[in-house]
CSV table of C-alpha atoms and ligand atoms in Angstrom, one decimal:
chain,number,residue,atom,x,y,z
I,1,UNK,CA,1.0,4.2,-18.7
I,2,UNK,CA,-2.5,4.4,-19.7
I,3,UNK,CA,-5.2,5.8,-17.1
I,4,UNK,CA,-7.1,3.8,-15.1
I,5,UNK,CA,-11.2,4.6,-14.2
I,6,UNK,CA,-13.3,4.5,-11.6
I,7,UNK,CA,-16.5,3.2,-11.6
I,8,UNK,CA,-19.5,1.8,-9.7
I,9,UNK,CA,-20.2,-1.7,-9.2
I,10,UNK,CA,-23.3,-1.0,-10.7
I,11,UNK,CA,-21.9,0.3,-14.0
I,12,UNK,CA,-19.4,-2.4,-14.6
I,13,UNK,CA,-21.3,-5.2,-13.5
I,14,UNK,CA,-23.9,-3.6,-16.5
I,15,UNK,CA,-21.1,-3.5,-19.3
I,16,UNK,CA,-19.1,-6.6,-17.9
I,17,UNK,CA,-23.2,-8.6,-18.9
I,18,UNK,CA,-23.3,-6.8,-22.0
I,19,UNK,CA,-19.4,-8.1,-22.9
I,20,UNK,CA,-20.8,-11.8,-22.5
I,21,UNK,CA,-24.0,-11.5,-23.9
I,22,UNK,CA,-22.5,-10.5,-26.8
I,23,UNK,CA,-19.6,-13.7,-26.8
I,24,UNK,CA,-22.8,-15.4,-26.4
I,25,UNK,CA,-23.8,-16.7,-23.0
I,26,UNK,CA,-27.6,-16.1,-22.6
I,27,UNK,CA,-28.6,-12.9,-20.5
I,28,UNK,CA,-28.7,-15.2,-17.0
I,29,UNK,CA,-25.8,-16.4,-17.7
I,30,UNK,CA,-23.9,-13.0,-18.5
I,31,UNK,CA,-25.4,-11.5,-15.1
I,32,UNK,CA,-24.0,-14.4,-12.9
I,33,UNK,CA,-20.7,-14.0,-14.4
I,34,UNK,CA,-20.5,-10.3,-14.2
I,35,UNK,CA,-21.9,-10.2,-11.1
I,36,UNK,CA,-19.5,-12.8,-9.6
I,37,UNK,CA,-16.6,-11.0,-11.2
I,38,UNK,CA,-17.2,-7.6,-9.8
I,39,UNK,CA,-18.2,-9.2,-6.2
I,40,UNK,CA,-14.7,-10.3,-6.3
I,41,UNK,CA,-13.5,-6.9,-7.0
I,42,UNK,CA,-15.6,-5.7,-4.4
I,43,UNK,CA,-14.1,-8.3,-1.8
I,44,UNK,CA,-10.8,-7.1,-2.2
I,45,UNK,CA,-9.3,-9.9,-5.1
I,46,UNK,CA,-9.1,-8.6,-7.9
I,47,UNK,CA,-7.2,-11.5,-9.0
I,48,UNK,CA,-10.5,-13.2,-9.4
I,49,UNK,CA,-12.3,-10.1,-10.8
I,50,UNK,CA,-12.7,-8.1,-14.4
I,51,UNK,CA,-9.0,-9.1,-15.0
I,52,UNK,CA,-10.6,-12.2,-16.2
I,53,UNK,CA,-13.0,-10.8,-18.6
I,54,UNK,CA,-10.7,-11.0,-21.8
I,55,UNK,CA,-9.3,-14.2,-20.9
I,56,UNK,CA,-12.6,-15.7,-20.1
I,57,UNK,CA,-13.9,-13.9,-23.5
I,58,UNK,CA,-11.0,-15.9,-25.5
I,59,UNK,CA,-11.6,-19.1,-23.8
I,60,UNK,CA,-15.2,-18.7,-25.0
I,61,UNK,CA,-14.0,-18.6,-28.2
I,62,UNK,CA,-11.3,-21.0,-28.3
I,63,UNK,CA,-14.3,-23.4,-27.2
I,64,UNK,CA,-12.2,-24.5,-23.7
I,65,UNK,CA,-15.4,-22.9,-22.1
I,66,UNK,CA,-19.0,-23.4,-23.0
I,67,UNK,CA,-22.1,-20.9,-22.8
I,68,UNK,CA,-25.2,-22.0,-20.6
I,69,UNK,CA,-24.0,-25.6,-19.7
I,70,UNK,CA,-25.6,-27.0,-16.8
I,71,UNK,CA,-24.1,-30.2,-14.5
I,72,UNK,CA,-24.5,-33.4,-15.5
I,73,UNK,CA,-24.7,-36.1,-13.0
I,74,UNK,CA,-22.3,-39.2,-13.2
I,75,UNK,CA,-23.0,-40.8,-9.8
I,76,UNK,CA,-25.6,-40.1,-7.5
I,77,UNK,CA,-25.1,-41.6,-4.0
I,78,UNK,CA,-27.5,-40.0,-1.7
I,79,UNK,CA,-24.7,-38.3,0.5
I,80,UNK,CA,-22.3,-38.5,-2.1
I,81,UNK,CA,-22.5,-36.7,-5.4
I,82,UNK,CA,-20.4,-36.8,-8.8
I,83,UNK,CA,-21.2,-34.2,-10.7
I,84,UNK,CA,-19.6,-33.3,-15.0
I,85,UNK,CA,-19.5,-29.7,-15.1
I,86,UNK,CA,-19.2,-29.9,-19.0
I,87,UNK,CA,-17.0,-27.1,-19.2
I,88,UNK,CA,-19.5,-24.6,-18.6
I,89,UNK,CA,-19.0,-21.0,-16.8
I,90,UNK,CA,-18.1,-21.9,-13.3
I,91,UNK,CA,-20.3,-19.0,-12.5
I,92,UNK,CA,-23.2,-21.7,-13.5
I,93,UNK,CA,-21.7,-24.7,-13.0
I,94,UNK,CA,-20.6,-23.9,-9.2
I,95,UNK,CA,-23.7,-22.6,-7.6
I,96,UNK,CA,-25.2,-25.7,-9.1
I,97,UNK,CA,-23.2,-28.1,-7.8
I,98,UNK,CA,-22.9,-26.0,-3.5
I,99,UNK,CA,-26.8,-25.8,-4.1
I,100,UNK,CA,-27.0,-29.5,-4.9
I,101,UNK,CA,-24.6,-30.4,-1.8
I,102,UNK,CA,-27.0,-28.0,0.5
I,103,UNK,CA,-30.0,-29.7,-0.7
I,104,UNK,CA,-28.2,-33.1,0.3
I,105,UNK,CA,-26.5,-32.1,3.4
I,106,UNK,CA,-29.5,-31.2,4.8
I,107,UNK,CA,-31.3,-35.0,4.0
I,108,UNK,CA,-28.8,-36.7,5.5
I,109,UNK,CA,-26.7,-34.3,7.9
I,110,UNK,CA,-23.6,-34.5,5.9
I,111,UNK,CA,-22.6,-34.6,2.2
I,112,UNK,CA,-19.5,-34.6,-0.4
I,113,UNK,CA,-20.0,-33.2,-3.8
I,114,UNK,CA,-17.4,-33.9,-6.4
I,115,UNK,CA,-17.2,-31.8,-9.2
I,116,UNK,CA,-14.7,-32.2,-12.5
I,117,UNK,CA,-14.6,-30.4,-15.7
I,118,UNK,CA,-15.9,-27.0,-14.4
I,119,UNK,CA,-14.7,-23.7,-16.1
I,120,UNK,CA,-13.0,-21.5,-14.0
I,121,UNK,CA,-14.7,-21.1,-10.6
I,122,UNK,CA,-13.1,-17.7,-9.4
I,123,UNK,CA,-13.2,-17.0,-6.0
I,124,UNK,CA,-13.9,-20.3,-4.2
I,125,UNK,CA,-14.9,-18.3,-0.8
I,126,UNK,CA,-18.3,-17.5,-2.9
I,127,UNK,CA,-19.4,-21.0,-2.6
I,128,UNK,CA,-18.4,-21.0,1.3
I,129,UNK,CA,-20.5,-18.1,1.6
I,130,UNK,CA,-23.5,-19.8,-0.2
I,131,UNK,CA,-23.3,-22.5,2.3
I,132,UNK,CA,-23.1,-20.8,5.2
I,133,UNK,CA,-25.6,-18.4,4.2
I,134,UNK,CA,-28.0,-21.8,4.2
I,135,UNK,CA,-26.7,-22.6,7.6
I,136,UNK,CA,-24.0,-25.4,6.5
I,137,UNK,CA,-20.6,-26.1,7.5
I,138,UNK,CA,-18.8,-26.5,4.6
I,139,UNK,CA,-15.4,-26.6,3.0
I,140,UNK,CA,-13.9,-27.1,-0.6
I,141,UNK,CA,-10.8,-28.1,-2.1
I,142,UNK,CA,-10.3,-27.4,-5.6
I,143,UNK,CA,-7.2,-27.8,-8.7
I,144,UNK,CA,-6.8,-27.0,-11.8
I,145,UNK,CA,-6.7,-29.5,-14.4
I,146,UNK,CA,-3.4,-29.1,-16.8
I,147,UNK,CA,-2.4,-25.9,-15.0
I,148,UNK,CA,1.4,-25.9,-14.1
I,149,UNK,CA,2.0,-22.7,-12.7
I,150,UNK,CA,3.5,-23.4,-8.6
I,151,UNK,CA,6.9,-25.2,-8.2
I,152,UNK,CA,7.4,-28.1,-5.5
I,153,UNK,CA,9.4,-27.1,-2.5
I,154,UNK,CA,13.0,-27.1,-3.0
I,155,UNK,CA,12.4,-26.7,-7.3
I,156,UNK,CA,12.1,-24.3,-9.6
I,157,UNK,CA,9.8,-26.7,-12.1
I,158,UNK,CA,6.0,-26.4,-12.4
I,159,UNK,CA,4.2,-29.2,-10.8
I,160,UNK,CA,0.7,-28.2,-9.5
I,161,UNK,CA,-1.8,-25.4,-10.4
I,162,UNK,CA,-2.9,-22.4,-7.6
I,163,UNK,CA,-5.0,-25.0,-5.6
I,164,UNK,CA,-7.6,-22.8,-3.6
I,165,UNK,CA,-9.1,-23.9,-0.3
I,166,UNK,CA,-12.2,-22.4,1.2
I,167,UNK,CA,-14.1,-23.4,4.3
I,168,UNK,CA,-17.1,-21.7,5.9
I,169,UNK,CA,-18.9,-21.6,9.0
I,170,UNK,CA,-22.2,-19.9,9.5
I,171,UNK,CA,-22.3,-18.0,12.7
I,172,UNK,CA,-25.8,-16.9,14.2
I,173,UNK,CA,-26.8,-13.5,14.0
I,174,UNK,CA,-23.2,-12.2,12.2
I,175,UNK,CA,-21.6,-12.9,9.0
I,176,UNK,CA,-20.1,-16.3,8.5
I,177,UNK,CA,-16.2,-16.7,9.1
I,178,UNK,CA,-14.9,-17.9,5.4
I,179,UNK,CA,-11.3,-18.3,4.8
I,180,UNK,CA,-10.1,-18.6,1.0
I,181,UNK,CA,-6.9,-18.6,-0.1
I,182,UNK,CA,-4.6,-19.9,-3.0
I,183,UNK,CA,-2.0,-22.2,-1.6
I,184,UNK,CA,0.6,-20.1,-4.1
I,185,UNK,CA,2.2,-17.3,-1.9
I,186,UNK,CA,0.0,-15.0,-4.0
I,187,UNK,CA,-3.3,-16.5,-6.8
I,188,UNK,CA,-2.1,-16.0,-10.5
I,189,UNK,CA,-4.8,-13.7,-10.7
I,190,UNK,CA,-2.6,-11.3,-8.8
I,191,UNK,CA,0.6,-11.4,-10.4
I,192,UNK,CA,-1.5,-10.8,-13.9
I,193,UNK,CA,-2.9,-7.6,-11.9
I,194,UNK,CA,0.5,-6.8,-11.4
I,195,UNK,CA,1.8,-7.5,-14.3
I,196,UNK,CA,-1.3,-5.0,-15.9
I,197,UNK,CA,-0.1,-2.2,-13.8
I,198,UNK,CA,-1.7,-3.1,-10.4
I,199,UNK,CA,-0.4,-3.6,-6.8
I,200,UNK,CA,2.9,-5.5,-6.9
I,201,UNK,CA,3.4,-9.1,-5.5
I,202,UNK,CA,5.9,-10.0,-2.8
I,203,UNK,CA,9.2,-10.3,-3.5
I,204,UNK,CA,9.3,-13.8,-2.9
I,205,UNK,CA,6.5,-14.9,-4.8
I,206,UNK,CA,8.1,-16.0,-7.7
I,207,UNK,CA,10.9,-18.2,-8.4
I,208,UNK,CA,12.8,-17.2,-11.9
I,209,UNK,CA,16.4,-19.1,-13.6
I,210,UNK,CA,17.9,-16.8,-11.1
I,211,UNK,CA,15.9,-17.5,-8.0
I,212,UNK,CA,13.4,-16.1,-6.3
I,213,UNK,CA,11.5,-12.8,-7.0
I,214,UNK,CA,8.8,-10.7,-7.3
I,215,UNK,CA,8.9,-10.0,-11.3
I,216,UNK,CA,5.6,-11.2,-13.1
I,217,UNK,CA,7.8,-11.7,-15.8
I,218,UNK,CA,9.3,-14.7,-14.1
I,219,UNK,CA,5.9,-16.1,-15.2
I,220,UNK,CA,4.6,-13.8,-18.2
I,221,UNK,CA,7.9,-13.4,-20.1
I,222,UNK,CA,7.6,-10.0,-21.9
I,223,UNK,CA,4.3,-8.3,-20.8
I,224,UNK,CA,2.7,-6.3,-23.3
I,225,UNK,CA,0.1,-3.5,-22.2
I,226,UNK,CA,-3.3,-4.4,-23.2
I,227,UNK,CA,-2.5,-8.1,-23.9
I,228,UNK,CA,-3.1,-10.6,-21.5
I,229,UNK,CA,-0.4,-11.5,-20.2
I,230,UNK,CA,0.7,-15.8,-21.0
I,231,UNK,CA,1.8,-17.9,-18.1
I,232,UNK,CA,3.4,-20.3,-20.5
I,233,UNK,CA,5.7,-17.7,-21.5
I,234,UNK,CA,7.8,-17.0,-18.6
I,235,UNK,CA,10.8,-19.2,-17.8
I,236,UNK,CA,10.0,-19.7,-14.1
I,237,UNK,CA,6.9,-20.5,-11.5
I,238,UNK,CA,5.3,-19.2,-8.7
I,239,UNK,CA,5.9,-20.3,-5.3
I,240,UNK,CA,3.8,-22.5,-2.9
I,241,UNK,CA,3.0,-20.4,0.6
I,242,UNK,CA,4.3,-21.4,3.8
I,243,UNK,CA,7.5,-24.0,2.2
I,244,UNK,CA,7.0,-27.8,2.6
I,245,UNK,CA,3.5,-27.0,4.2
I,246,UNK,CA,1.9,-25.1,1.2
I,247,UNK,CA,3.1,-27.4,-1.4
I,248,UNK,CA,2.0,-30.3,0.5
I,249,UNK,CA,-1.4,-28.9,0.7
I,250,UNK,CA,-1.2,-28.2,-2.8
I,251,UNK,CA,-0.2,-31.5,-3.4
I,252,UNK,CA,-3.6,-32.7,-1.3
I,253,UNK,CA,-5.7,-30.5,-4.0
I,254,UNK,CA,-4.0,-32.7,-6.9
I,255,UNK,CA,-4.6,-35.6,-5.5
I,256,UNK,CA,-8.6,-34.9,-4.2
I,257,UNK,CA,-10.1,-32.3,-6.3
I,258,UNK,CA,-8.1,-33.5,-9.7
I,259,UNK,CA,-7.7,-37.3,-9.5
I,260,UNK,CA,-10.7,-38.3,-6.8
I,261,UNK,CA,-13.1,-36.0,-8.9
I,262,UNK,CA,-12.6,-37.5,-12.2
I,263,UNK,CA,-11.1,-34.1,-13.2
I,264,UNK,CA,-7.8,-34.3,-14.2
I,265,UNK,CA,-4.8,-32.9,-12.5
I,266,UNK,CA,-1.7,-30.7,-13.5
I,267,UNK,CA,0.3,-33.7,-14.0
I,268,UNK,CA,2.0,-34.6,-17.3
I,269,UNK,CA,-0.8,-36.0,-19.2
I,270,UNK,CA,-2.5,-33.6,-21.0
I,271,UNK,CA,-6.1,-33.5,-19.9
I,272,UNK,CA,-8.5,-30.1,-21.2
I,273,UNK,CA,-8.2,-27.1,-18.5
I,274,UNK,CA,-10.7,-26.5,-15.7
I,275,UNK,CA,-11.5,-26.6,-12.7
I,276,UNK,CA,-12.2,-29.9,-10.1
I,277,UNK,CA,-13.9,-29.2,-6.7
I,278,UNK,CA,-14.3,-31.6,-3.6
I,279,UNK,CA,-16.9,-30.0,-1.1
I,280,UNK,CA,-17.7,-31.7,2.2
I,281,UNK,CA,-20.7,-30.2,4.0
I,282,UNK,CA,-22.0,-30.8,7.7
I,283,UNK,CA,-25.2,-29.6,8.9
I,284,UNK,CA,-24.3,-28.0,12.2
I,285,UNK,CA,-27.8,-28.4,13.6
I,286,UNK,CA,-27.7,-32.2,13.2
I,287,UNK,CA,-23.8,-33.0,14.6
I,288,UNK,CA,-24.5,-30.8,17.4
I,289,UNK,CA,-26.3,-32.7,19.8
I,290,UNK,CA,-25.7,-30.6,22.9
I,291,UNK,CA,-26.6,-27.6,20.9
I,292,UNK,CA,-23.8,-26.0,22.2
I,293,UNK,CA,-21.9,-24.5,18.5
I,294,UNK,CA,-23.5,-21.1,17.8
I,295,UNK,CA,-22.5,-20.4,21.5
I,296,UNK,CA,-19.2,-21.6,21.5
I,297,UNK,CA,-18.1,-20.0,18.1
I,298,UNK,CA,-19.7,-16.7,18.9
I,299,UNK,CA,-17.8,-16.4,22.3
I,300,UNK,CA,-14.5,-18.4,20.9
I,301,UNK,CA,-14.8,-15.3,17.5
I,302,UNK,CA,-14.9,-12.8,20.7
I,303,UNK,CA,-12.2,-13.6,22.6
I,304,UNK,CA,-9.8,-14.4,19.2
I,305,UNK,CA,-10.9,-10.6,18.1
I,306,UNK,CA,-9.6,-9.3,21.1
I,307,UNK,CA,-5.9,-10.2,21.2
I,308,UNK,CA,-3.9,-7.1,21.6
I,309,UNK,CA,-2.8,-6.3,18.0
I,310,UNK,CA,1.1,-5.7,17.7
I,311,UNK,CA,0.2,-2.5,15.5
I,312,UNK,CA,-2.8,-0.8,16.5
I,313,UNK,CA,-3.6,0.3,12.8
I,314,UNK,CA,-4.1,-3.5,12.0
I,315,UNK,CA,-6.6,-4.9,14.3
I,316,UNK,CA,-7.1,-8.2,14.6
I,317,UNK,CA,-9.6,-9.9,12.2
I,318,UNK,CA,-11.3,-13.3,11.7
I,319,UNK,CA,-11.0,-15.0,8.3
I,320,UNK,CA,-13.5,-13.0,5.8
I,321,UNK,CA,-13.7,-10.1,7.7
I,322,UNK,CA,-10.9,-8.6,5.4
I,323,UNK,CA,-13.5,-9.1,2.6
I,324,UNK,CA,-16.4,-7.2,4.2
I,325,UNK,CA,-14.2,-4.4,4.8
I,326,UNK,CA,-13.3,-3.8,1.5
I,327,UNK,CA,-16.8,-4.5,0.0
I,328,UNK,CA,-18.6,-1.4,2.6
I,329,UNK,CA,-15.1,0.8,1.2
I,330,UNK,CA,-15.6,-0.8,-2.5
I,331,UNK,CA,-19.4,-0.1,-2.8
I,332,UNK,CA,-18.4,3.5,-1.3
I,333,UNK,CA,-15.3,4.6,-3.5
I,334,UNK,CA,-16.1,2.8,-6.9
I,335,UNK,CA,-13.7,0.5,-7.9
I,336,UNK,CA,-10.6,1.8,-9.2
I,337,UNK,CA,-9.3,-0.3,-12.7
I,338,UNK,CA,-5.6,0.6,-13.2
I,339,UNK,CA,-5.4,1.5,-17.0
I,340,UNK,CA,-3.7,-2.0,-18.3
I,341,UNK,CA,-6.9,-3.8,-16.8
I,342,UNK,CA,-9.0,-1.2,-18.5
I,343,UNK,CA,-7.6,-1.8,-21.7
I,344,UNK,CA,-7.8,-5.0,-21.2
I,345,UNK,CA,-11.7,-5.3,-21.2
I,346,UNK,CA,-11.7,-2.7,-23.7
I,347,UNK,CA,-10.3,-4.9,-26.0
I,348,UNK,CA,-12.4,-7.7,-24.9
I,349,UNK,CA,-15.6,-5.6,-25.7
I,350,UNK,CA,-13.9,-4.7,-29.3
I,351,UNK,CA,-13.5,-8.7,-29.9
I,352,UNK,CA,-17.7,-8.9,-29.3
I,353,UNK,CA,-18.7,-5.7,-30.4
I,354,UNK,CA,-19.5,-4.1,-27.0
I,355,UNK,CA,-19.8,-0.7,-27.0
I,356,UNK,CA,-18.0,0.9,-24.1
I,357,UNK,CA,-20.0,2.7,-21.6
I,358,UNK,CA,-19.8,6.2,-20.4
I,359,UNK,CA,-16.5,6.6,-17.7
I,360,UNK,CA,-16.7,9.1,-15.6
I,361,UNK,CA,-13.5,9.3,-13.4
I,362,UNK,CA,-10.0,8.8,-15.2
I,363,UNK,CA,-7.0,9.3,-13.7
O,401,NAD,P1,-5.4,-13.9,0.3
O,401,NAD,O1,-3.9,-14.1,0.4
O,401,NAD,O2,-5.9,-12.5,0.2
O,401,NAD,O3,-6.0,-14.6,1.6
O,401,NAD,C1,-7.3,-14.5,1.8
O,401,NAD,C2,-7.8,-15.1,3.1
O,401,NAD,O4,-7.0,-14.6,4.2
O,401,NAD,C3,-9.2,-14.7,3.3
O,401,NAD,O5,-9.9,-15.8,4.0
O,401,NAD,C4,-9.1,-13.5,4.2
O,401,NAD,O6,-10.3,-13.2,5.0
O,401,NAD,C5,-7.9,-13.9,5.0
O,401,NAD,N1,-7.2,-12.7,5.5
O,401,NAD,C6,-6.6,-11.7,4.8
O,401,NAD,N2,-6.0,-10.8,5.6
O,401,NAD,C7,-6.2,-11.2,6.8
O,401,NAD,C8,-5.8,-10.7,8.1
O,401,NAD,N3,-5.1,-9.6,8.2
O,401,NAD,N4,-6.2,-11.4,9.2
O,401,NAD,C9,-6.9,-12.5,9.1
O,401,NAD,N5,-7.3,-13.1,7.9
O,401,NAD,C10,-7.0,-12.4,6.8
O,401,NAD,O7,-6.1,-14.8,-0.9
O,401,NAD,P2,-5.3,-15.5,-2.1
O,401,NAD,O8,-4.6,-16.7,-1.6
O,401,NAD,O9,-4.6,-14.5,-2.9
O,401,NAD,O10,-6.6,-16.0,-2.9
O,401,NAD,C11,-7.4,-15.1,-3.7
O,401,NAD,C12,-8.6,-15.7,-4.3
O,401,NAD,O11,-8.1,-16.6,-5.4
O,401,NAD,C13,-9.4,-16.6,-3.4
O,401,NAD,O12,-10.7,-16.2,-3.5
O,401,NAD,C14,-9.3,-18.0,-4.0
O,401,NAD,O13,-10.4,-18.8,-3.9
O,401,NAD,C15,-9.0,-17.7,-5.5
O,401,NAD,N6,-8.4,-18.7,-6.3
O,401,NAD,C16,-9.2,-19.4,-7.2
O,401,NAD,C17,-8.6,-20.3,-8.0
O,401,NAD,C18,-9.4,-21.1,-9.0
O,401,NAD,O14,-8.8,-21.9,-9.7
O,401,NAD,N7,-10.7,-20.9,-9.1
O,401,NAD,C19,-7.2,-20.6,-7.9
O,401,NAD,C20,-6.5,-19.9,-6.9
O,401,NAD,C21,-7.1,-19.0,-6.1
């Protein structure tokens, strides 16, 4: 096993630029998505961090993502907007599109922004936050287009992609409560992690020729250390969360992000791969007419924090508040990079001719 490193958000965020600069985004463009990658990190899912950097790198190349694209818009309703994301960096392309449905929530007091043909997005509670931080409700749906990865309930085939939801709500005075999550027991993100030497999975995550388990491999095949690791390869799928429930919801992503957006959706034609979003957004200062919200979610987030916990070492927490934990211990410790990940985004930086930086901690 090779060792991992430790290193400041700072530091990696720096060489993570200087990785894309060189695969040729433009020096904005390199920042947002370094900076976006190591946030995730720093919130706790690494699914959606640096573990991307050689796969976004590749897709680059192969030419399924494009540098410095901005949104194009198809249909422009007022309240309603469609936007292309042209297969640019959803680092771009996102912000874009939650700034665009900001700007128009706040005309008219509610908005729907419809994204297709983004590049990967990451971590979709980044665009809650965004919202929020601008004082709007707001809450996203989002598939991936030609990604077959999570098996129906009651199968073992691949029928629908990780399907995040997010949803945000500002709260006055305190940090917004944003819940995010794949509607696969665990993202793909985190079974790669896995796979490259990090923090296991469940062991019902995964369902294999021989039922369900907690092996990457179920979705990787053979892993080899320092490649990224194929989720064509394996013979089985993951598994939606929470049975007939998750996959439904999943289905719900399909169906509204992929095939309402204009985006494509993990169904059996074969449509290029990214991402589709469906963002709704309410301006809380225009539906609430009695002017009775901030009040009644700051007291309603006091009384839900204090139910007894079963085990007092896990308190009870509000959706997001996981992630602000991690980011005060993050920005503290360094982030830790198991060594699989690490050579991983060495090997990126050999593909564009990065030099590697200066690591201080291995282990
Ligand atoms: P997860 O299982 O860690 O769940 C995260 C959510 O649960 C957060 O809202 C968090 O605040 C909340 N939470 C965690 N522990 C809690 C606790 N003890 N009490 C109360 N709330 C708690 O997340 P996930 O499903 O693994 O998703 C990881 C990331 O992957 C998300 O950011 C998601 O947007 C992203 N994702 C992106 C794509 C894409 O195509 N762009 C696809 C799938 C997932």
């Amino acid at each position: 096993m090779s060792p991992g490193v430790n290193m400041s958000a700072e530091a990696l965020s720096n060489f993570v630029a200087a990785i894309f600069r060189d695969a040729g985004c433009s020096p904005e463009e390199a920042s947002r998505i370094s900076d976006n990658l190591v946030e995730a990190n720093l919130t706790g899912h690494d699914s959606h961090g640096v573990v991307r950097v050689q796969r976004y790198v590749h897709m680059l190349d192969e030419g399924i993502v494009h540098a410095d694209k901005t949104p194009e818009t198809v249909m422009d309703g007022g309240s309603m907007l469609v936007l292309d994301g042209q297969f640019g960096f959803g680092q771009t392309i996102g912000p874009i599109a939650v700034d665009a449905g900001i700007d128009r929530c706040r005309e008219h007091g509610l908005s729907a922004v419809a994204l297709r043909h983004s590049g990967h997005l990451g971590r979709i509670g980044a665009f809650a936050e965004r919202a929020a931080g601008a004082g709007m409700v707001s809450m996203h749906i989002v598939n991936v287009a030609n990604s077959r990865l999570v098996a129906p309930f009651g199968s073992a085939a691949r029928r629908m992609g990780t399907n995040p939801y997010a949803f945000g709500v500002p709260r006055p005075d305190h940090r917004p409560v944003i819940l995010d999550f794949a509607t696969s027991i665990v993202a793909e993100g985190k079974t790669a992690v896995a796979a490259q030497g990090g923090p296991p999975v469940p062991d019902d995550a995964l369902v294999g020729p021989d039922g369900v388990t907690g092996d990457p491999a179920a979705l990787y095949g053979e892993i080899v250390p320092g490649e990224r690791p194929r989720s064509l390869d394996g013979p089985g799928a993951l598994r939606a969360m929470g049975n007939h429930k998750g996959s439904g919801l999943s289905v719900m992503c399909e169906l509204l992000a992929g095939a309402l957006t204009g985006s494509g959706t993990a169904g059996p034609d074969v449509v290029p791969f990214c991402n589709g979003m469906l963002s709704i957004y309410i301006d809380p200062e225009r539906i609430d007419i009695d002017e009775t919200f901030a009040a009644d979610v700051t007291s309603y987030a006091d009384w839900y924090l204090a139910a007894e916990p079963l085990d007092d070492s896990e308190p009870v927490l509000l959706p997001g508040d996981r992630e602000h934990q991690r980011r005060s211990e993050r920005m503290r410790d360094g982030l830790d990079l198991p060594g699989d990940l690490w050579i991983s985004i060495c090997s990126a930086a050999d593909f564009t001719g990065t030099p590697l930086p200066e690591t201080g901690d291995q282990r």
